[in-house]
Each structure stands twice: as C-alpha cells, then as structure tokens.
Amino acid sequence: MIDLRSDTVTRPTAAMRQAMFAAEVGDDVYGEDPTVNRLEAVAAERLGKEAALFLPSGTMANQVAIRCHTQPGDEVILEAGAHPFHYEAGAAAMISGVLLRLLPGVDGALDPAQVQAAFRGPDVHVAPQTLVCVEDTSNRGGGTPWSLAALDQVAAVAHAAGAATHMDGARLWNAVVATGVPADRRARGYDTVAFCLSKGLGAPVGSLLCGPAALIGRARRVRKALGGGMRQAGFLAAAGLYALDHHVERLALDHARAADLAAGLRGLGLAPSPAPTNMVYVEVEDAPATVEALRARGVLCNAVGPSRLRLVTHLDIDDEDVAAAVDAFRQVRGG
Ligand code: TLP
C-alpha cells in the first residue's frame, strides 16, 4: 500500500531503531531520564526558548499550552481551520473550559489587522481574550508556511492587547526547510511553541512544548494531571533526537515529491493545491468514493470533505510511489 493519508504513518528506520535500542533511560516522572532531559534541552535551544517538555502527542502539547495560558471562560483566537478546533476532540472545552473564536484566514494564515479587530477591549460583557494561536505550517491551509511578517505582526498585535501567543508548529520543520527561516526566528514572537517528532521527522511518538521555564514547570504538572507523565520515555526521546539530527534537511525531498504529485494530478486535468510543503489537497466529485477506488488500486489517502482529498508525502514515500499514485488516479478517472 502507498500510504498518503498522513505523515504520521511513518515507521522508524533501522538506524532510528538502533538509536532507540541504545538509549540510556530512567524514570522521567522523577526527571531522571537522561535521554528525555537531553531532548528537552536540544528542543529548547533550537527554538530559542528557556525550557521544553516532552509530551506524548501534538494534541496534548497544544492542550497543555492552552491550559497554561488561560483560565476557564477565556477566549482563544485561532484561524478557522486550526487543529485544536477541528481535530482535538473538543479538548479545549473539556480541559480548559475556553471559548474558541475562529477567524477566517487565507491558506491558514491570519491577517494582523483582522486579529487586532477581534480584540473587543475590557468590557464586562466580553470573555477575557487571553491567547492567540497560530499553526505553522497550516494543515487545512494546504501545508502552507506563514509569512514571517504575518507571524511577527500577529504576535505583536496579540501582545499589545495583553494576550499570550502559542504556535502549533506540528510541522514547523517543514516551514523551516521550505522558507529557509530558522525555527527560533519563526518562533520568536510566540511565548510557547509545540512541534511534533512523529510527523515529517519520522519518529514513532512525541511532541515538545517549548517556552519560558516557569510556564514549562506548570506544564509539567498539567501533563501529569492528564496522564501524560511517562516513565522510561528515553526510548522515544532517542528516536526524537535521531530525527532532529537526521530527518530535518530531508524534508525537502518530501516537498519535491508533493510538488511532483500535484504536477501529475494537474496533468490529469485536476486542480490540486500548490503544495508548498508536503501536502496536496485536491477536489474530486465524490471524495469517499474516490478514496475507496484508490484503495482498491493500492493507494491510501484521506477524504477531508465531501469532495476534498488530502495526500501527504513523508519518509516512507519515494519517487516510484508518487508515480504509482498518479497512475492510480489516472485509472480511477478512467484514463
Ligand atoms: N494532525 C493529524 C490529524 O489529527 C488530522 C494529521 O494527520 O495531519 N497540530 C497539527 C497542525 C496537526 O496536523 C496535528 C495532527 C496535531 C497538531 C496533533 O498531533 P498528534 O496527532 O500527535 O496529536
């Protein structure tokens, strides 16, 4: 099967498994896992933040951040396609008791003036607007990296209004490779940044939440409360350290393959999204039926709407897989 459903489906490479096997471990709830401690230090350093916390998932990293930045009854401002609204099972309401205020974006990015206009000032009628979240790259925005100017300006507008800022950088490394702008620079205006090891970087599990030491200390307690305190997690952290050392630059290959896939689909008369990183979205007449027809031809992808498909390239997809996927589309379209 050629699995283009997500970059979450990768399995650890042989070299990554070796690194996991050799990991030195301890009980991380006691803070005694040397490999987790090293991963947290490396993550904080690369993001230009004081501290970092290793968590089981991107969802937990976002939710711990929201919990640490807000009080129940607060309002969180995000773009309308944001992951915490679409795909985190209502957790922001369940765990933090916050309102999510969705603003329409372009390719997943918000206009700073629009964020400015969303702040309604101190008024007894208004929920305290204490957090603005951005997603870089934007998943439902086509895998598009934000412009640096928009990242900086949205952060500045939020801070001027007294709100904190959080970046969901699940695919931050894709944005870094696609734009050439370093991670710590993209993240500069953001109080906290979450990034995933288990997507394009190809690790089996894990995300890092990076930010000020005092907040990360509180985040450690929230992680424990949510059942995310792991014990000999160094086996997983070792995969993450390996991924940060060996799997960042190669994301350019995934991006080139997504562009090839989009070009192939264009050649069949379809109108795919531009694929600036590792995602291709394409409109078809009947998305669920197309998913089934492609599956029958050995290609997996996700329907993300009645007529919209998402295809994602990653570590386990090579050039032949891309060519075979285009061919499967050709067959399904009766070409
Ligand atoms: N996204 C998954 C699904 O949940 C949709 C995927 O296949 O793309 N932020 C962003 C922007 C994400 O895309 C994801 C995962 C997460 C956070 C959550 O990460 P996990 O899956 O580790 O909880």
Coordinates of C-alpha atoms and ligand atoms in Angstrom, one line a residue:
M1 CA 0.0 0.0 0.0
I2 CA 1.2 3.5 -0.8
D3 CA 0.0 5.4 2.3
L4 CA -0.5 9.1 1.6
R5 CA -3.1 9.5 4.4
S6 CA -0.7 11.4 6.7
D7 CA 3.0 11.9 7.6
T8 CA 2.0 10.4 10.9
V9 CA 2.1 6.9 9.4
T10 CA 5.9 6.5 9.1
R11 CA 7.7 3.7 10.9
P12 CA 11.1 4.1 12.5
T13 CA 14.0 3.5 10.2
A14 CA 16.6 0.8 11.1
A15 CA 19.1 3.5 12.2
M16 CA 16.4 5.1 14.4
R17 CA 15.6 1.8 15.9
Q18 CA 19.3 1.3 16.8
A19 CA 19.3 4.7 18.5
M20 CA 16.2 3.7 20.5
F21 CA 17.7 0.4 21.4
A22 CA 20.9 2.0 22.7
A23 CA 19.1 4.8 24.7
E24 CA 20.1 5.4 28.3
V25 CA 16.8 5.6 30.3
G26 CA 15.4 6.5 33.8
D27 CA 12.1 7.5 35.3
D28 CA 11.1 10.7 33.6
V29 CA 8.4 11.5 36.2
Y30 CA 11.3 11.8 38.7
G31 CA 13.1 13.9 36.0
E32 CA 15.7 11.1 35.8
D33 CA 15.6 10.0 32.2
P34 CA 18.9 11.4 30.7
T35 CA 17.7 11.0 27.1
V36 CA 14.5 12.8 27.7
N37 CA 16.4 15.6 29.5
R38 CA 18.8 15.8 26.6
L39 CA 15.9 16.0 24.0
E40 CA 14.2 18.8 26.1
A41 CA 17.4 20.8 26.2
V42 CA 18.0 20.4 22.5
A43 CA 14.5 21.4 21.7
A44 CA 14.6 24.5 23.9
E45 CA 17.9 25.5 22.4
R46 CA 16.7 25.1 18.8
L47 CA 13.5 27.0 19.4
G48 CA 15.4 29.8 21.3
K49 CA 13.2 29.2 24.5
E50 CA 14.2 28.7 28.1
A51 CA 12.8 25.2 28.6
A52 CA 10.9 22.4 26.9
L53 CA 8.7 19.5 27.9
F54 CA 8.4 16.1 26.1
L55 CA 4.7 15.0 25.6
P56 CA 3.1 12.0 24.0
S57 CA 1.3 13.9 21.2
G58 CA 0.8 17.2 19.4
T59 CA -2.7 17.3 20.8
M60 CA -1.5 17.1 24.3
A61 CA 1.2 19.7 23.7
N62 CA -1.4 22.2 22.3
Q63 CA -3.9 21.4 25.1
V64 CA -1.3 21.8 27.9
A65 CA -0.3 25.1 26.4
I66 CA -3.9 26.3 26.2
R67 CA -4.4 25.2 29.8
C68 CA -1.3 27.1 31.0
H69 CA -2.1 30.3 29.1
T70 CA -5.8 30.6 30.1
Q71 CA -8.5 30.4 32.8
P72 CA -12.0 28.8 32.3
G73 CA -14.2 31.3 30.5
D74 CA -11.4 32.9 28.5
E75 CA -11.5 33.2 24.7
V76 CA -8.8 31.8 22.5
I77 CA -8.4 33.3 19.0
L78 CA -7.4 31.0 16.2
E79 CA -7.7 30.6 12.4
A80 CA -10.9 28.8 11.3
G81 CA -9.0 25.6 10.1
A82 CA -7.0 25.3 13.3
H83 CA -6.2 21.8 14.6
P84 CA -7.5 22.4 18.2
F85 CA -10.9 23.2 16.8
H86 CA -11.2 20.5 14.1
Y87 CA -9.3 17.5 15.4
E88 CA -8.7 17.7 19.1
A89 CA -12.0 16.1 20.2
G90 CA -13.3 19.2 22.0
A91 CA -10.4 19.1 24.4
A92 CA -10.1 22.9 24.8
A93 CA -13.6 23.0 26.2
M94 CA -13.2 19.8 28.1
I95 CA -9.9 20.5 29.7
S96 CA -9.6 24.3 29.8
G97 CA -13.2 25.5 29.6
V98 CA -12.4 28.1 27.0
L99 CA -14.2 29.6 24.0
L100 CA -12.6 29.2 20.6
R101 CA -13.0 32.2 18.5
L102 CA -12.4 31.3 14.8
L103 CA -11.3 33.9 12.3
P104 CA -11.3 33.1 8.6
G105 CA -7.7 33.0 7.2
V106 CA -6.0 32.7 3.8
D107 CA -4.1 29.4 3.4
G108 CA -4.4 29.1 7.2
A109 CA -2.8 32.4 8.0
L110 CA -4.4 35.3 9.7
D111 CA -4.2 39.0 8.8
P112 CA -2.7 41.0 11.7
A113 CA -5.4 43.7 11.2
Q114 CA -8.1 41.1 11.5
V115 CA -6.6 39.8 14.8
Q116 CA -6.4 43.4 16.0
A117 CA -10.1 43.9 15.2
A118 CA -11.1 40.7 17.0
F119 CA -10.0 42.2 20.4
R120 CA -13.0 43.8 21.9
G121 CA -11.4 45.6 24.8
P122 CA -12.1 45.3 28.6
D123 CA -15.8 45.1 29.0
V124 CA -17.9 43.1 31.5
H125 CA -19.8 41.5 28.6
V126 CA -16.7 40.1 26.9
A127 CA -14.8 36.9 27.6
P128 CA -11.1 37.7 28.5
Q129 CA -9.2 37.2 25.3
T130 CA -6.0 35.8 26.7
L131 CA -4.5 33.7 23.9
V132 CA -3.8 33.8 20.2
C133 CA -2.8 30.6 18.4
V134 CA -1.2 30.2 15.0
E135 CA -0.4 27.0 13.1
D136 CA 2.8 26.8 11.0
T137 CA 2.6 25.1 8.6
S138 CA -1.2 25.2 8.4
N139 CA -2.6 21.7 7.8
R140 CA -6.0 22.6 6.5
G141 CA -4.4 25.6 4.8
G142 CA -2.6 23.3 2.3
G143 CA 0.6 22.7 4.3
T144 CA 1.4 26.4 3.8
P145 CA 4.0 28.2 5.9
W146 CA 3.1 31.6 7.3
S147 CA 5.0 34.6 6.0
L148 CA 7.5 35.8 8.7
A149 CA 5.9 39.2 8.6
A150 CA 2.5 37.8 9.4
L151 CA 3.9 35.7 12.2
D152 CA 5.7 38.7 13.8
Q153 CA 2.8 41.1 13.3
V154 CA 0.1 38.8 14.7
A155 CA 2.3 38.1 17.8
A156 CA 2.9 41.9 18.2
V157 CA -0.9 42.6 18.0
A158 CA -1.7 39.9 20.5
H159 CA 0.9 41.0 23.0
A160 CA -0.2 44.7 22.6
A161 CA -3.7 43.6 23.5
G162 CA -2.4 41.7 26.6
A163 CA -2.8 38.2 25.2
A164 CA -0.3 35.4 25.1
T165 CA 0.8 33.7 21.9
H166 CA 1.1 30.0 21.1
M167 CA 2.4 28.4 17.9
D168 CA 1.2 25.0 16.9
G169 CA 4.3 24.0 15.0
A170 CA 3.3 20.4 14.4
R171 CA 5.1 20.8 11.1
L172 CA 7.4 23.7 11.9
W173 CA 10.4 21.9 10.4
N174 CA 8.6 21.7 7.1
A175 CA 8.1 25.5 7.3
V176 CA 11.8 26.0 8.2
V177 CA 13.0 23.8 5.3
A178 CA 10.5 25.4 2.8
T179 CA 11.3 29.0 3.7
G180 CA 14.9 28.8 4.9
V181 CA 13.9 30.8 8.0
P182 CA 15.3 29.2 11.2
A183 CA 12.9 27.7 13.7
D184 CA 14.0 30.1 16.5
R185 CA 13.3 33.1 14.2
R186 CA 9.9 31.8 13.1
A187 CA 9.0 31.2 16.8
R188 CA 10.4 34.5 18.1
G189 CA 7.1 36.2 18.8
Y190 CA 5.5 33.2 20.4
D191 CA 5.5 32.6 24.1
T192 CA 5.1 28.8 23.6
V193 CA 5.8 26.6 20.6
A194 CA 4.7 23.0 20.1
F195 CA 6.4 20.8 17.5
C196 CA 5.9 17.2 16.6
L197 CA 8.5 14.5 16.2
S198 CA 6.0 12.0 14.8
K199 CA 5.1 13.7 11.6
G200 CA 7.6 14.5 8.8
L201 CA 10.5 13.9 11.2
G202 CA 9.5 10.2 11.3
A203 CA 9.8 9.4 15.0
P204 CA 7.1 7.0 16.3
V205 CA 5.8 9.2 19.2
G206 CA 6.2 12.6 20.7
S207 CA 6.0 16.3 20.7
L208 CA 7.8 19.1 22.5
L209 CA 6.3 22.2 24.1
C210 CA 8.9 25.0 24.4
G211 CA 8.6 28.2 26.3
P212 CA 9.5 30.1 29.5
A213 CA 10.9 28.0 32.3
A214 CA 8.1 29.0 34.8
L215 CA 5.4 28.1 32.3
I216 CA 7.0 24.8 31.3
G217 CA 7.2 23.9 35.1
R218 CA 3.4 24.4 35.3
A219 CA 3.0 22.5 32.0
R220 CA 4.8 19.5 33.6
R221 CA 2.2 19.4 36.3
V222 CA -0.7 19.7 33.8
R223 CA 0.9 16.9 31.7
K224 CA 0.9 14.7 34.8
A225 CA -2.7 15.5 35.6
L226 CA -3.7 14.5 32.1
G227 CA -1.9 11.1 32.4
G228 CA 0.9 12.1 30.2
G229 CA 3.8 11.5 32.7
M230 CA 5.8 8.8 31.0
R231 CA 8.4 6.7 32.8
Q232 CA 11.3 5.2 30.7
A233 CA 10.4 7.5 27.8
G234 CA 14.1 7.8 26.8
F235 CA 13.5 5.1 24.2
L236 CA 11.1 7.5 22.5
A237 CA 13.2 10.6 23.1
A238 CA 16.1 8.8 21.5
A239 CA 14.1 8.5 18.3
G240 CA 13.3 12.2 18.5
L241 CA 16.9 13.2 18.9
Y242 CA 17.8 11.0 16.0
A243 CA 15.1 12.6 13.9
L244 CA 16.2 16.1 14.8
D245 CA 19.8 15.2 13.7
H246 CA 19.0 13.2 10.6
H247 CA 15.5 13.9 9.2
V248 CA 15.1 17.7 9.0
E249 CA 17.0 18.6 5.8
R250 CA 15.5 15.6 4.0
L251 CA 12.0 17.2 4.3
A252 CA 13.0 18.9 1.1
L253 CA 12.6 15.5 -0.6
D254 CA 9.0 15.2 0.7
H255 CA 8.3 18.7 -0.6
A256 CA 9.7 18.0 -4.0
R257 CA 7.6 14.8 -4.2
A258 CA 4.4 16.6 -3.1
A259 CA 5.1 19.1 -5.9
D260 CA 5.6 16.2 -8.4
L261 CA 2.4 14.6 -7.2
A262 CA 0.5 17.9 -7.7
A263 CA 2.0 18.3 -11.2
G264 CA 0.9 14.7 -12.0
L265 CA -2.6 15.4 -10.9
R266 CA -2.6 18.6 -12.9
G267 CA -1.6 16.6 -15.9
L268 CA -4.8 14.5 -15.4
G269 CA -7.0 17.7 -15.6
L270 CA -7.4 18.0 -11.8
A271 CA -6.7 21.3 -9.9
P272 CA -4.6 20.4 -6.9
S273 CA -3.4 22.9 -4.3
P274 CA 0.1 24.4 -4.9
A275 CA 1.8 22.0 -2.4
P276 CA 4.3 24.4 -0.8
T277 CA 5.5 21.7 1.6
N278 CA 4.4 18.0 1.9
M279 CA 0.6 18.2 1.4
V280 CA -1.6 18.1 -1.7
Y281 CA -5.3 18.9 -1.5
V282 CA -7.5 18.2 -4.5
E283 CA -11.2 18.5 -5.3
V284 CA -12.9 15.5 -6.8
E285 CA -16.5 14.8 -7.5
D286 CA -17.1 12.3 -4.7
A287 CA -14.2 12.1 -2.2
P288 CA -15.3 9.0 -0.2
A289 CA -15.9 7.0 -3.4
T290 CA -12.5 8.1 -4.8
V291 CA -10.8 7.1 -1.5
E292 CA -12.3 3.6 -2.0
A293 CA -11.4 3.4 -5.6
L294 CA -7.8 4.4 -4.9
R295 CA -7.6 1.9 -2.0
A296 CA -8.6 -0.8 -4.4
R297 CA -5.5 0.2 -6.5
G298 CA -3.1 0.2 -3.6
V299 CA -3.2 3.9 -2.7
L300 CA -4.4 5.3 0.6
C301 CA -5.5 8.9 1.2
N302 CA -8.0 10.8 3.3
A303 CA -11.2 12.5 2.4
V304 CA -11.4 15.8 4.3
G305 CA -14.8 16.8 3.0
P306 CA -17.4 15.5 0.6
S307 CA -15.3 16.5 -2.4
R308 CA -11.9 17.1 -1.0
L309 CA -8.9 14.7 -0.6
R310 CA -5.7 15.2 1.2
L311 CA -2.5 13.4 0.2
V312 CA 0.7 13.8 2.3
T313 CA 4.3 12.8 1.4
H314 CA 6.7 11.5 4.0
L315 CA 9.8 9.4 4.8
D316 CA 8.2 6.2 3.6
I317 CA 7.2 7.6 0.1
D318 CA 9.7 7.5 -2.8
D319 CA 9.5 8.7 -6.4
E320 CA 8.1 5.4 -7.7
D321 CA 5.3 5.7 -5.1
V322 CA 4.4 9.2 -6.4
A323 CA 4.3 7.9 -10.0
A324 CA 2.2 4.9 -9.0
A325 CA -0.2 7.2 -7.1
V326 CA -0.7 9.4 -10.1
D327 CA -1.2 6.3 -12.2
A328 CA -3.9 5.1 -9.8
F329 CA -5.7 8.4 -10.1
R330 CA -5.5 8.1 -13.9
Q331 CA -7.2 4.7 -13.7
V332 CA -9.8 5.9 -11.3
R333 CA -10.6 8.8 -13.7
G334 CA -10.9 6.3 -16.5
G335 CA -7.8 7.5 -18.4
Ligands
TLP1 N1 -2.8 16.0 12.5 C1 -3.2 14.8 12.0 C2 -4.7 14.6 12.2 O1 -5.1 14.9 13.5 C3 -5.5 15.5 11.3 C4 -2.8 14.7 10.6 O2 -2.9 13.5 10.0 O3 -2.5 15.7 10.0 N2 -1.4 20.1 15.1 C5 -1.5 19.9 13.7 C6 -1.4 21.0 12.8 C7 -1.7 18.6 13.3 O4 -1.8 18.4 11.9 C8 -1.7 17.5 14.2 C9 -2.0 16.1 13.7 C10 -1.6 17.8 15.5 C11 -1.5 19.1 15.9 C12 -1.8 16.8 16.6 O5 -0.8 15.9 16.7 P1 -1.0 14.4 17.3 O6 -1.6 13.6 16.2 O7 0.4 14.0 17.7 O8 -1.9 14.6 18.5

